[in-house]
XYZ file of C-alpha atoms in Angstrom:
560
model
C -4.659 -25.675 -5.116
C -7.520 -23.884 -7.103
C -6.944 -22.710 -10.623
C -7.542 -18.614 -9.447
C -4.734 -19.218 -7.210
C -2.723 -21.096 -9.530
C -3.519 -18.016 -12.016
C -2.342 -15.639 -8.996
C 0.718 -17.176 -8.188
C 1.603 -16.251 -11.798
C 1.060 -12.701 -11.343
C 3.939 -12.244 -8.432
C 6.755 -13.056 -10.967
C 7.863 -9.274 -11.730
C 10.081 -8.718 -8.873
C 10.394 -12.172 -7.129
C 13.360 -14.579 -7.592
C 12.382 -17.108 -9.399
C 14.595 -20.535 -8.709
C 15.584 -22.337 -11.588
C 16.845 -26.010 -11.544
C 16.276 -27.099 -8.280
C 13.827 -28.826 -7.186
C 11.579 -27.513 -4.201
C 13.332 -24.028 -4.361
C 11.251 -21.515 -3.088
C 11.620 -17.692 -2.551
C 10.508 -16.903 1.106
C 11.625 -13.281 0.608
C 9.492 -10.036 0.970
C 10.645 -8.220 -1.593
C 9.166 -4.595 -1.447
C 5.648 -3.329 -0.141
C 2.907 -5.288 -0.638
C 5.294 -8.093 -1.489
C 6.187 -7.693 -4.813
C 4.878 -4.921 -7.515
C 1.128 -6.606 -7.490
C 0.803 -5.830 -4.126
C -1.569 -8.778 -3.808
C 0.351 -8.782 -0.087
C 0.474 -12.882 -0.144
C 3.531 -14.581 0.261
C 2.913 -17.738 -1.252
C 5.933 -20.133 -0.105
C 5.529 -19.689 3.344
C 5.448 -23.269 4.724
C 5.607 -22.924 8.407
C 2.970 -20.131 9.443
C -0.940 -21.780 8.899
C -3.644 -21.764 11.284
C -3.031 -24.482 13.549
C 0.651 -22.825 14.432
C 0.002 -18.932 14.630
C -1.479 -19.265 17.623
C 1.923 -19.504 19.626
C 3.047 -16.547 17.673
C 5.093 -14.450 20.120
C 7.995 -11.592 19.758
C 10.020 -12.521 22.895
C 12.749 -14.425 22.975
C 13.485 -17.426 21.293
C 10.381 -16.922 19.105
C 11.455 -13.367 18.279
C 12.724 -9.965 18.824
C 11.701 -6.528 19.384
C 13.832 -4.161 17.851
C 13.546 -0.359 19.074
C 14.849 2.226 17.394
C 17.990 3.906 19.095
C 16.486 7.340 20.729
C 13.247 6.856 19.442
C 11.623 7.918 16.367
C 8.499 5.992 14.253
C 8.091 3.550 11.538
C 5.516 4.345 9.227
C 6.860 2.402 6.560
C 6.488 -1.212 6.062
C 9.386 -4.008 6.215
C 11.097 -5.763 3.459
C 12.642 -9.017 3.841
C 15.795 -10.344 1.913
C 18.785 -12.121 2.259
C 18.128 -13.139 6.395
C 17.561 -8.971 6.691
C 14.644 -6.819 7.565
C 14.879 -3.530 5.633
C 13.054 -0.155 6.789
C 13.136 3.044 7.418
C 12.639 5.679 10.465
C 10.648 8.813 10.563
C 13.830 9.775 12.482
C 15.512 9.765 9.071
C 17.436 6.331 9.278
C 17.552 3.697 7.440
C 18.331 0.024 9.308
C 18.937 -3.405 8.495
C 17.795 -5.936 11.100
C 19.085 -9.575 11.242
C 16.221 -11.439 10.681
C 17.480 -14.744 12.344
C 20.187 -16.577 13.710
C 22.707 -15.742 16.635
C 22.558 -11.586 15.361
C 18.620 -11.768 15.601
C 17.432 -7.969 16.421
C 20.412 -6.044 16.042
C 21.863 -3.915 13.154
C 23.351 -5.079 10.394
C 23.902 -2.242 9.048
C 22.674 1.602 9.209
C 22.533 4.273 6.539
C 23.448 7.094 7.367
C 26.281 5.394 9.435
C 26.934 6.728 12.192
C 30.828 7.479 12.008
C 32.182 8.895 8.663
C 33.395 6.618 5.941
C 35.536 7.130 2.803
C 33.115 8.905 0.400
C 30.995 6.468 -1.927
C 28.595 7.341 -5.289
C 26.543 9.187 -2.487
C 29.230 11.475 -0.807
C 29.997 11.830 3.206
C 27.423 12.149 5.181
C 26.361 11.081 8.975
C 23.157 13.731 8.700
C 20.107 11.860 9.202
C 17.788 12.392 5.676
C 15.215 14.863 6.944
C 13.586 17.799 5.357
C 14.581 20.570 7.237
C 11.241 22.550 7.524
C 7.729 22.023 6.328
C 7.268 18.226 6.501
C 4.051 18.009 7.071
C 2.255 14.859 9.244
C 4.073 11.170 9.049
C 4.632 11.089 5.857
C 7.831 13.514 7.139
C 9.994 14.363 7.819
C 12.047 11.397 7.324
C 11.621 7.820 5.163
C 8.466 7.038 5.589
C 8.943 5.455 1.585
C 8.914 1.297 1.832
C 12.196 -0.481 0.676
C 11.955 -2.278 -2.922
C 15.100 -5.180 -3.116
C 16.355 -4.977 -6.986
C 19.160 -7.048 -8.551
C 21.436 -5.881 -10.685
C 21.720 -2.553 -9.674
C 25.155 -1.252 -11.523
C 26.439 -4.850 -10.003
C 24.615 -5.022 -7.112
C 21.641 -6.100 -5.427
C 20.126 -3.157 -4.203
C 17.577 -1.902 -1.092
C 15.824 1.264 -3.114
C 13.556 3.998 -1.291
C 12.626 7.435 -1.119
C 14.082 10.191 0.891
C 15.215 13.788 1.831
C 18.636 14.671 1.140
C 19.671 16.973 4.335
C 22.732 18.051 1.919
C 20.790 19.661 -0.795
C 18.831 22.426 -0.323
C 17.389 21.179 3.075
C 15.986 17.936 2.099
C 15.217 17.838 -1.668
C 13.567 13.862 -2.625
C 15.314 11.311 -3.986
C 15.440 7.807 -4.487
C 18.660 5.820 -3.132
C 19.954 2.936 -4.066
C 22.167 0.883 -1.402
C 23.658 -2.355 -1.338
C 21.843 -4.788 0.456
C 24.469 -6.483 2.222
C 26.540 -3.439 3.335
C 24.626 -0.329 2.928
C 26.962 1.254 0.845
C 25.227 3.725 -1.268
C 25.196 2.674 -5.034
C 23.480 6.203 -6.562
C 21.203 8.718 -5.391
C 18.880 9.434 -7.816
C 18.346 12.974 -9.488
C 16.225 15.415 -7.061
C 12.606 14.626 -7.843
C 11.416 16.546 -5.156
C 12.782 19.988 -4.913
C 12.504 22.104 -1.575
C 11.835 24.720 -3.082
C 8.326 23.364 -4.233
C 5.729 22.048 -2.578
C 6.279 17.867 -3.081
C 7.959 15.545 -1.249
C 8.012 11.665 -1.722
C 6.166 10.491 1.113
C 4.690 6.995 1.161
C 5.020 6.188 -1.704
C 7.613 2.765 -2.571
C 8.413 2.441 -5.648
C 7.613 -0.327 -7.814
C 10.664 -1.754 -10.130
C 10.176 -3.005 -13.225
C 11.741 -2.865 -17.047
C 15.147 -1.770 -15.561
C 13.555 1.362 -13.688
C 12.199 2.329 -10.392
C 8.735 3.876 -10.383
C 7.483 6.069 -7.947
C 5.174 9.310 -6.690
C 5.169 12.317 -5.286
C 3.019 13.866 -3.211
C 2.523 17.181 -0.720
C 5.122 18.423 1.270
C 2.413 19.890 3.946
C -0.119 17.525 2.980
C -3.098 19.978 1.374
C -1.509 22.888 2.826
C -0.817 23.743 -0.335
C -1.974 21.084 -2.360
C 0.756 19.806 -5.236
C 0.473 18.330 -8.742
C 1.121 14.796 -8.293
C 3.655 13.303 -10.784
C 5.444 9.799 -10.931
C 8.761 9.243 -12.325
C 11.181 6.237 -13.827
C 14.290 6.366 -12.771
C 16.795 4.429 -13.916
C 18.362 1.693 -12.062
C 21.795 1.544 -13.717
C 22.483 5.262 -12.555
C 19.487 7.151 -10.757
C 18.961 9.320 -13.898
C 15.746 10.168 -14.451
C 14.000 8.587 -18.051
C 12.646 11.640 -19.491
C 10.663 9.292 -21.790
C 8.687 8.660 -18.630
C 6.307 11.785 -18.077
C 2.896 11.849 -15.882
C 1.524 14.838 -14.324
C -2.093 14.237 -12.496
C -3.184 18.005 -14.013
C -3.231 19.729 -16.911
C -2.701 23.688 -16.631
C -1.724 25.466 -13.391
C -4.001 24.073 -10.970
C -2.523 22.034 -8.625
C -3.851 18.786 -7.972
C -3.269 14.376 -7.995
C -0.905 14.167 -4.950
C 0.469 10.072 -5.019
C 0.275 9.240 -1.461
C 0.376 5.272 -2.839
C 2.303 3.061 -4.025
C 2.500 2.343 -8.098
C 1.802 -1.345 -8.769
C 2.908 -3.072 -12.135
C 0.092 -5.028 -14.538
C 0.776 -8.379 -15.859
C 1.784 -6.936 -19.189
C 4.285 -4.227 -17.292
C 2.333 -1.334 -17.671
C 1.877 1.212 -14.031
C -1.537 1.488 -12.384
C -1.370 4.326 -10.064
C -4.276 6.296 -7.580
C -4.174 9.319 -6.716
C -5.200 12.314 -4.382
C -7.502 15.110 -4.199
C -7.819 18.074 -6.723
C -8.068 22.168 -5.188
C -11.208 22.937 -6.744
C -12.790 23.278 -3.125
C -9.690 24.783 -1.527
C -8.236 27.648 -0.838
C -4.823 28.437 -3.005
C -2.841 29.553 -5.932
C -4.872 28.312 -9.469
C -7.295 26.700 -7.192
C -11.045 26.659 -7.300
C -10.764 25.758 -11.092
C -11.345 22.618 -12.935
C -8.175 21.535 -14.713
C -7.371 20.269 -17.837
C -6.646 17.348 -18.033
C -7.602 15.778 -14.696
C -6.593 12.813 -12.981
C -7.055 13.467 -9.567
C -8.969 11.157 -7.252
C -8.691 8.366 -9.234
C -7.345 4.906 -10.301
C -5.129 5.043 -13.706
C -3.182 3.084 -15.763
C 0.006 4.595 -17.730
C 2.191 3.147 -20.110
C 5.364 2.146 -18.251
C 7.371 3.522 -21.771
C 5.632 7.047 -21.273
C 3.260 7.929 -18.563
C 0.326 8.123 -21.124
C -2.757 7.156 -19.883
C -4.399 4.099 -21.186
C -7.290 4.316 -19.160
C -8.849 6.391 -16.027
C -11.222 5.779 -13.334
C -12.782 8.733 -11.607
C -15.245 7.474 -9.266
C -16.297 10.898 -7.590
C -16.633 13.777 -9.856
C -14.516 16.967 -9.707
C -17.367 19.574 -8.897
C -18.525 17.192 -5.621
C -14.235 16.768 -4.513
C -14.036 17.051 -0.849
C -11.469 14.862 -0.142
C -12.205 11.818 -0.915
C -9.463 10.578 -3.034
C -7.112 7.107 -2.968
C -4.510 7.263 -0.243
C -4.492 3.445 -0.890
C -2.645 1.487 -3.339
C -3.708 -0.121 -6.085
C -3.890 -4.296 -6.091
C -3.501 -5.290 -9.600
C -2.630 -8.622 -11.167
C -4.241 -11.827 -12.299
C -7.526 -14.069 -11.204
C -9.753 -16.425 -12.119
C -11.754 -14.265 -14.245
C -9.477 -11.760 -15.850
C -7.005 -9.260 -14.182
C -8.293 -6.484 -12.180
C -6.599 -3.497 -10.706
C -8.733 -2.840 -7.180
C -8.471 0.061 -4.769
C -10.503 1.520 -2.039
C -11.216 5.487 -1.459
C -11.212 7.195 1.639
C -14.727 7.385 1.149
C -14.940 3.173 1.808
C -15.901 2.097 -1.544
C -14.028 -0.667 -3.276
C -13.538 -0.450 -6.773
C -12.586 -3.236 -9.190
C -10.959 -1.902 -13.133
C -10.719 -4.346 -15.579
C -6.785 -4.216 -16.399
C -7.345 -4.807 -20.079
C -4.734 -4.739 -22.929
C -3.781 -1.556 -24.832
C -5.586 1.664 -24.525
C -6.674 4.422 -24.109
C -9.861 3.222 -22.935
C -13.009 5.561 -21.949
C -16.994 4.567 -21.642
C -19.163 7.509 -21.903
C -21.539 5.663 -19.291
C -18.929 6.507 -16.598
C -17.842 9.716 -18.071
C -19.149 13.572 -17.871
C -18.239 16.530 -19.377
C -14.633 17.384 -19.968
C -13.269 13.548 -19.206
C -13.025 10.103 -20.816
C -13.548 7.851 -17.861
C -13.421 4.061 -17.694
C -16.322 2.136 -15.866
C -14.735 -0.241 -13.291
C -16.110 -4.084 -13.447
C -17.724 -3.343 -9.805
C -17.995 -1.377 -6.717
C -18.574 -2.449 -2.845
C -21.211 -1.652 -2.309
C -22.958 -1.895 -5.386
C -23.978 1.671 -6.729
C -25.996 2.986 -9.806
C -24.019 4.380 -11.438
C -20.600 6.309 -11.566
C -18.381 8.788 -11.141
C -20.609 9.837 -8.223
C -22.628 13.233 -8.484
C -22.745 14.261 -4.934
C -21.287 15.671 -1.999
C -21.473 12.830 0.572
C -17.737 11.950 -0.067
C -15.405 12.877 2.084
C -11.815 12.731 3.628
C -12.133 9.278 5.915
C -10.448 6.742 7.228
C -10.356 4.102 5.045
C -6.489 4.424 3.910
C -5.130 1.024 3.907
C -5.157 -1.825 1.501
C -6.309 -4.565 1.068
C -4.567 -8.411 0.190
C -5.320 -10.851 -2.373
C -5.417 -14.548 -2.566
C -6.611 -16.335 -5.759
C -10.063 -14.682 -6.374
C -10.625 -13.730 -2.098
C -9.511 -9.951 -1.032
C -9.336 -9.247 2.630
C -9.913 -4.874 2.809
C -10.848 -2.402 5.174
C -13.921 -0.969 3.840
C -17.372 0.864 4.118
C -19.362 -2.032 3.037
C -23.117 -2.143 2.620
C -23.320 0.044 5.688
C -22.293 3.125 3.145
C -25.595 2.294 1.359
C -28.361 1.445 3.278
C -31.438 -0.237 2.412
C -34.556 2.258 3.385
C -35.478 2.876 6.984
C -31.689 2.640 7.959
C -29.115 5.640 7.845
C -25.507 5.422 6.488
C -22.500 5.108 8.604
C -18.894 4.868 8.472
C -17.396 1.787 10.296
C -13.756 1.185 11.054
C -12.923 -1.476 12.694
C -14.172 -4.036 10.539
C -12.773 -6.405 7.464
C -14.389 -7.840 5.129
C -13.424 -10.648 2.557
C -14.919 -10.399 -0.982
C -15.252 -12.600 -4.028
C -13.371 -10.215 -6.886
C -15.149 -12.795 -10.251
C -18.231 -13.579 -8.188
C -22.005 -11.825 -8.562
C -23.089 -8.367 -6.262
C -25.291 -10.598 -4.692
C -22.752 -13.208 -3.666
C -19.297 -10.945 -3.516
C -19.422 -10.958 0.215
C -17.230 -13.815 1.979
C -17.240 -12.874 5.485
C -17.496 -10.123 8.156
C -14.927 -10.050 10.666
C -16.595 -7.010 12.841
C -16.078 -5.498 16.591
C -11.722 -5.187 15.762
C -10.398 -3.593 18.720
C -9.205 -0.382 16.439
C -9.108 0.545 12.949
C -8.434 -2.037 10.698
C -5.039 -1.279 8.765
C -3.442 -3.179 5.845
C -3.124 -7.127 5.646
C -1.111 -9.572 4.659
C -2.137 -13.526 3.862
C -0.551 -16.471 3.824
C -1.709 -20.090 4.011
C -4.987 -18.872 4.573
C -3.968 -16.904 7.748
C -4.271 -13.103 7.267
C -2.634 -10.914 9.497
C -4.120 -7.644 10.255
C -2.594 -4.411 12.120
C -4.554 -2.419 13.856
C -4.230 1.593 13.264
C -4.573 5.097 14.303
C -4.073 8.084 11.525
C -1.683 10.395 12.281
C -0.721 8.777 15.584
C 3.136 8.339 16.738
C 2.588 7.820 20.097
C 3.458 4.255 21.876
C -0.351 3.552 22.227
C -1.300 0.090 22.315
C -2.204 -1.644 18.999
C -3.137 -5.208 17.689
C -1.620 -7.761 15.680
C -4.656 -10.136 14.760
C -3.946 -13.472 13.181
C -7.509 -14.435 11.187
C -7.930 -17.774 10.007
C -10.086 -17.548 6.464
C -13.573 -19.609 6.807
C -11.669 -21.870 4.064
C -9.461 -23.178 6.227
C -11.710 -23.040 9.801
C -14.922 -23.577 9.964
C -16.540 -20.236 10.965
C -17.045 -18.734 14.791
C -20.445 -17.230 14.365
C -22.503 -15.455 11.335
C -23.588 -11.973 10.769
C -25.747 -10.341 8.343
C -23.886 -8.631 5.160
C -25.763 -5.331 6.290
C -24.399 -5.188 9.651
C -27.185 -3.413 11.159
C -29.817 -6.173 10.563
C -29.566 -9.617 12.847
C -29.138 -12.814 11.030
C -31.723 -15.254 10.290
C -34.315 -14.457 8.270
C -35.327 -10.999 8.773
C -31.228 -10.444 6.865
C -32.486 -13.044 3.779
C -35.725 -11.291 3.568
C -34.293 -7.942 3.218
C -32.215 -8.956 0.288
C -29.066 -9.634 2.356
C -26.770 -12.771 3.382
C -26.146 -14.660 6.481
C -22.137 -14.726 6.118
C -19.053 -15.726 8.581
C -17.316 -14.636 11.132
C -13.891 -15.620 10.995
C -11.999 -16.972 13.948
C -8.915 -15.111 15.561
C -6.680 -16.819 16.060
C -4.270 -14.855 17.959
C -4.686 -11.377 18.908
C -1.162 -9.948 19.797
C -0.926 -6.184 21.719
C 2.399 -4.569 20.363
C 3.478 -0.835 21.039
C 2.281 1.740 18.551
C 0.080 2.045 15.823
C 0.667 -0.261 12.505
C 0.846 1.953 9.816
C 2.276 0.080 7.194
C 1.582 -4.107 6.056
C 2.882 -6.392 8.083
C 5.831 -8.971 6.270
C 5.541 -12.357 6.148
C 8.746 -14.373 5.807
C 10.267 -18.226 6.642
C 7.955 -18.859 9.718
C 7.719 -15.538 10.555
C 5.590 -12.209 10.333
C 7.806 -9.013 10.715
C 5.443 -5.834 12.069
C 6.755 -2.467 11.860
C 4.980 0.554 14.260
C 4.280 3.965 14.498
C 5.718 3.646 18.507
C 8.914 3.202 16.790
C 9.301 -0.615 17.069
C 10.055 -3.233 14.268
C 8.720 -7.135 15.955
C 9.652 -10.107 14.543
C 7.140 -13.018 15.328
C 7.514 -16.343 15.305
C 6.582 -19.641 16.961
């Protein structure tokens, strides 16, 4: 094992069990999205999945199950895994637990709502599904499209937490609920962070526990139709209260602004890191056109988990040049070889690396302009001049999904050097292509590999074993179109199936080197799996198996 991933292993600790006195006790669980609250996306005790077995990886029967929702609906959440149970939630507004294994494989374990009335718990009777009623906006609505966190101790219990509608207050007003894992009994719903009456809703975002709390974001109901203030919020786990210690709003004034349409992820010294959404200043709208005061939209931020205060800010396009190019990904954050970064990608396609740092507030006037105190990250992919970025070639694309982690090698969906192009060539967008960087190496030597030519967008990944398993993706789509699982085997563990220059455009050899560029990898795929519906969310990975949830309303199971 190499010492970054000895130093990442260390930075999963927050949510995972950790097994004490017993020998060769390990935690196969997938505890909440992205894994745990890094959201490195690496399980690292899986001892059965590796790149000489995924290539029998199949969902039928006895390798594995296809579960289908009952009268249809979508998943555009991911899967949790815990206790022998796969945990998600429908569009359709219900929440299931799946039998992971065994002679129940596939079928319910549990529902919430149930389906017949039971004697009222914490949560009241109810066999309405949670939906908003009205004004939901695209899949991140009407129903739970919020990924399942697993939390112990939980007023006594071990609890499955995630946002939702309440269709028995006010039409759908957000909350987080809490409900035991094992029965679905609901512990608490939390206070209404999400009025109807307003124009937020918790979407995707999953919330991140940590220090006895549950953190989490909201963001537009209609998504930019109007835009919202994006806020987070710590609730408490004993009770669902909210802490009103806990305060972050993305703007200052009454401009709206800062949806979170990501996940909060938790630093190795417990503070949040958060990203978040686009401002008005270029839309139409109440208090729009205006710059507000403060502002901490499109951007990646870290707040004191005690207070919401901002310890540092990283605004990589400016306000003025806004059109929509904010984070809809989440933050990776956590520990490597040569520090501990918090890294993100924009819709625009560039990757940016922060330097986590302790303490705070932190600004650099060589990132900064007038009106903010901006933070420089350690890089971007590509490499730029300088930032936050003083044009308008930034825009609302498709590069939504995040990336995974292991030790010091990221596997993202991004622009790449194709979003700045050496002279002669023009820029372009490119989506169906992943690339593996080096987070603690040089510009000149960050890029790994190029796995190009994907058979759709690449979506979010997962690694394990030095297999990472990619979903292939469609925005916005709930139809039961064909999409791929892809099972990649990192050049570190298989030699290579061809090379390609790190500037796409230009063929290898030497006509690449000579232009300042790198002959790099192509990774081999291993397996290449066609499952029903577009793979929104990032695929689980748990005891010999990899647990896929789609937008065609089907949750697989995979194994060998």
């Amino acid at each position: 094992m190499t010492k970054s991933r000895r130093l990442a292993n260390g930075g999963i600790l927050t949510i995972a069990m950790i097994c004490a006195g017993s020998s060769g006790c390990a935690d196969t669980s997938w505890r909440g999205y992205g894994h745990d609250t890094t959201q490195f996306s690496r399980q690292p005790n899986e001892s059965t999945l590796n790149a000489s077995t995924v290539a029998t990886l199949d969902f039928h029967p006895p390798h594995g199950w296809d579960f289908t929702i009952p009268g249809g609906g979508s998943f555009t959440a991911s899967p949790s895994v815990y206790d022998n149970t796969v945990y998600v939630g429908s569009l359709n507004g219900h929440f299931y637990a799946i039998y992971a294994t065994g002679p129940n494989q596939g079928t319910i374990r549990w529902q919430y709502p149930p389906l017949a009335p039971i004697p009222p718990d914490a949560c009241g009777t109810t066999t309405a599904a949670l939906l908003i009623s009205a004004g939901s906006g695209n899949p991140s609505g009407p129903g739970i499209a919020s990924s399942a966190a697993i939390a112990s101790n939980v007023a006594g219990h071990t609890a499955v937490i995630f946002g939702a509608p309440d269709p028995n207050s006010n039409g759908g007003d957000g909350r987080l609920w809490a409900l035991d894992e094992a029965t679905g009994q609901c512990i608490w719903k939390s206070a209404v962070i999400a009025p109807t009456s307003g124009t937020s809703k918790i979407g995707y975002s999953s919330p991140a526990i940590a220090h006895s709390r549950a953190y989490v974001g909201v963001s537009a109901k209609r998504p930019d139709a109007p835009i919202t203030v994006g806020k987070v919020f710590a609730i408490d786990l004993s009770n669902g209260s909210i802490d009103p210690a806990f305060n972050f709003s993305a703007v200052g004034g009454l401009a709206p602004g800062g949806g979170i349409w990501s996940s909060p992820a938790i630093t190795p010294s417990g503070n949040v890191v958060v990203t978040t959404g686009n401002s008005c200043i270029h839309e139409g709208g109440p208090n729009c056109n205006v710059i507000p005061s403060p502002d901490y939209t499109n951007s990646i931020l870290k707040l004191d988990w005690h207070n919401g205060n901002v310890l540092w800010q990283v605004q990589p396009v400016a306000i003025q040049h806004d059109f929509d190019p904010d984070f809809a990904a989440s933050a990776i954050v956590g520990q490597v070889s040569c520090g501990s970064l918090a890294i993100s990608v924009q819709k625009d396609g560039y990757v940016h690396a922060v330097d986590v740092k302790t303490g705070g507030p932190f600004s650099n006037p060589a990132c900064s302009y007038a009106g903010h105190s901006l933070e420089c990250p350690r890089w971007s992919f590509p490499p730029v001049a300088s930032l936050p970025f003083q044009d308008d070639g930034h825009g609302d694309s498709n590069f939504k999904r995040q990336g995974a982690l292991d030790g010091d090698h990221l596997f993202i969906a991004g622009g790449g050097l194709d979003l700045e192009p050496p002279p002669g060539h023009t820029a372009q967008e490119v989506f169906n292509r992943l690339h593996s960087l080096n987070v603690c190496a040089s510009n000149a030597d960050r890029v790994r590999w190029i796995l190009p030519n994907l058979p759709g967008n690449a979506g979010g990944v997962s690694v394990a074993n030095g297999v990472i398993y990619l979903g292939t993706w469609s925005p916005f789509d709930t139809s039961t179109s064909p999409h791929h699982l892809l099972a990649i085997a990192d050049t570190d563990v298989l030699p290579p199936a061809s090379f390609v220059c790190s500037y796409p455009a230009l063929p290898t050899g030497l006509l690449c080197s000579s232009a300042g560029f790198k002959n790099v990898g192509v990774p081999v795929i291993v397996k290449d799996i066609t499952l029903t519906g577009s793979i929104q969310g990032i695929p689980a990975i748990s005891n010999g198996r990899v647990y896929v949830a789609t937008a065609g309303g089907h949750l697989y199971a995979l194994g060998q």
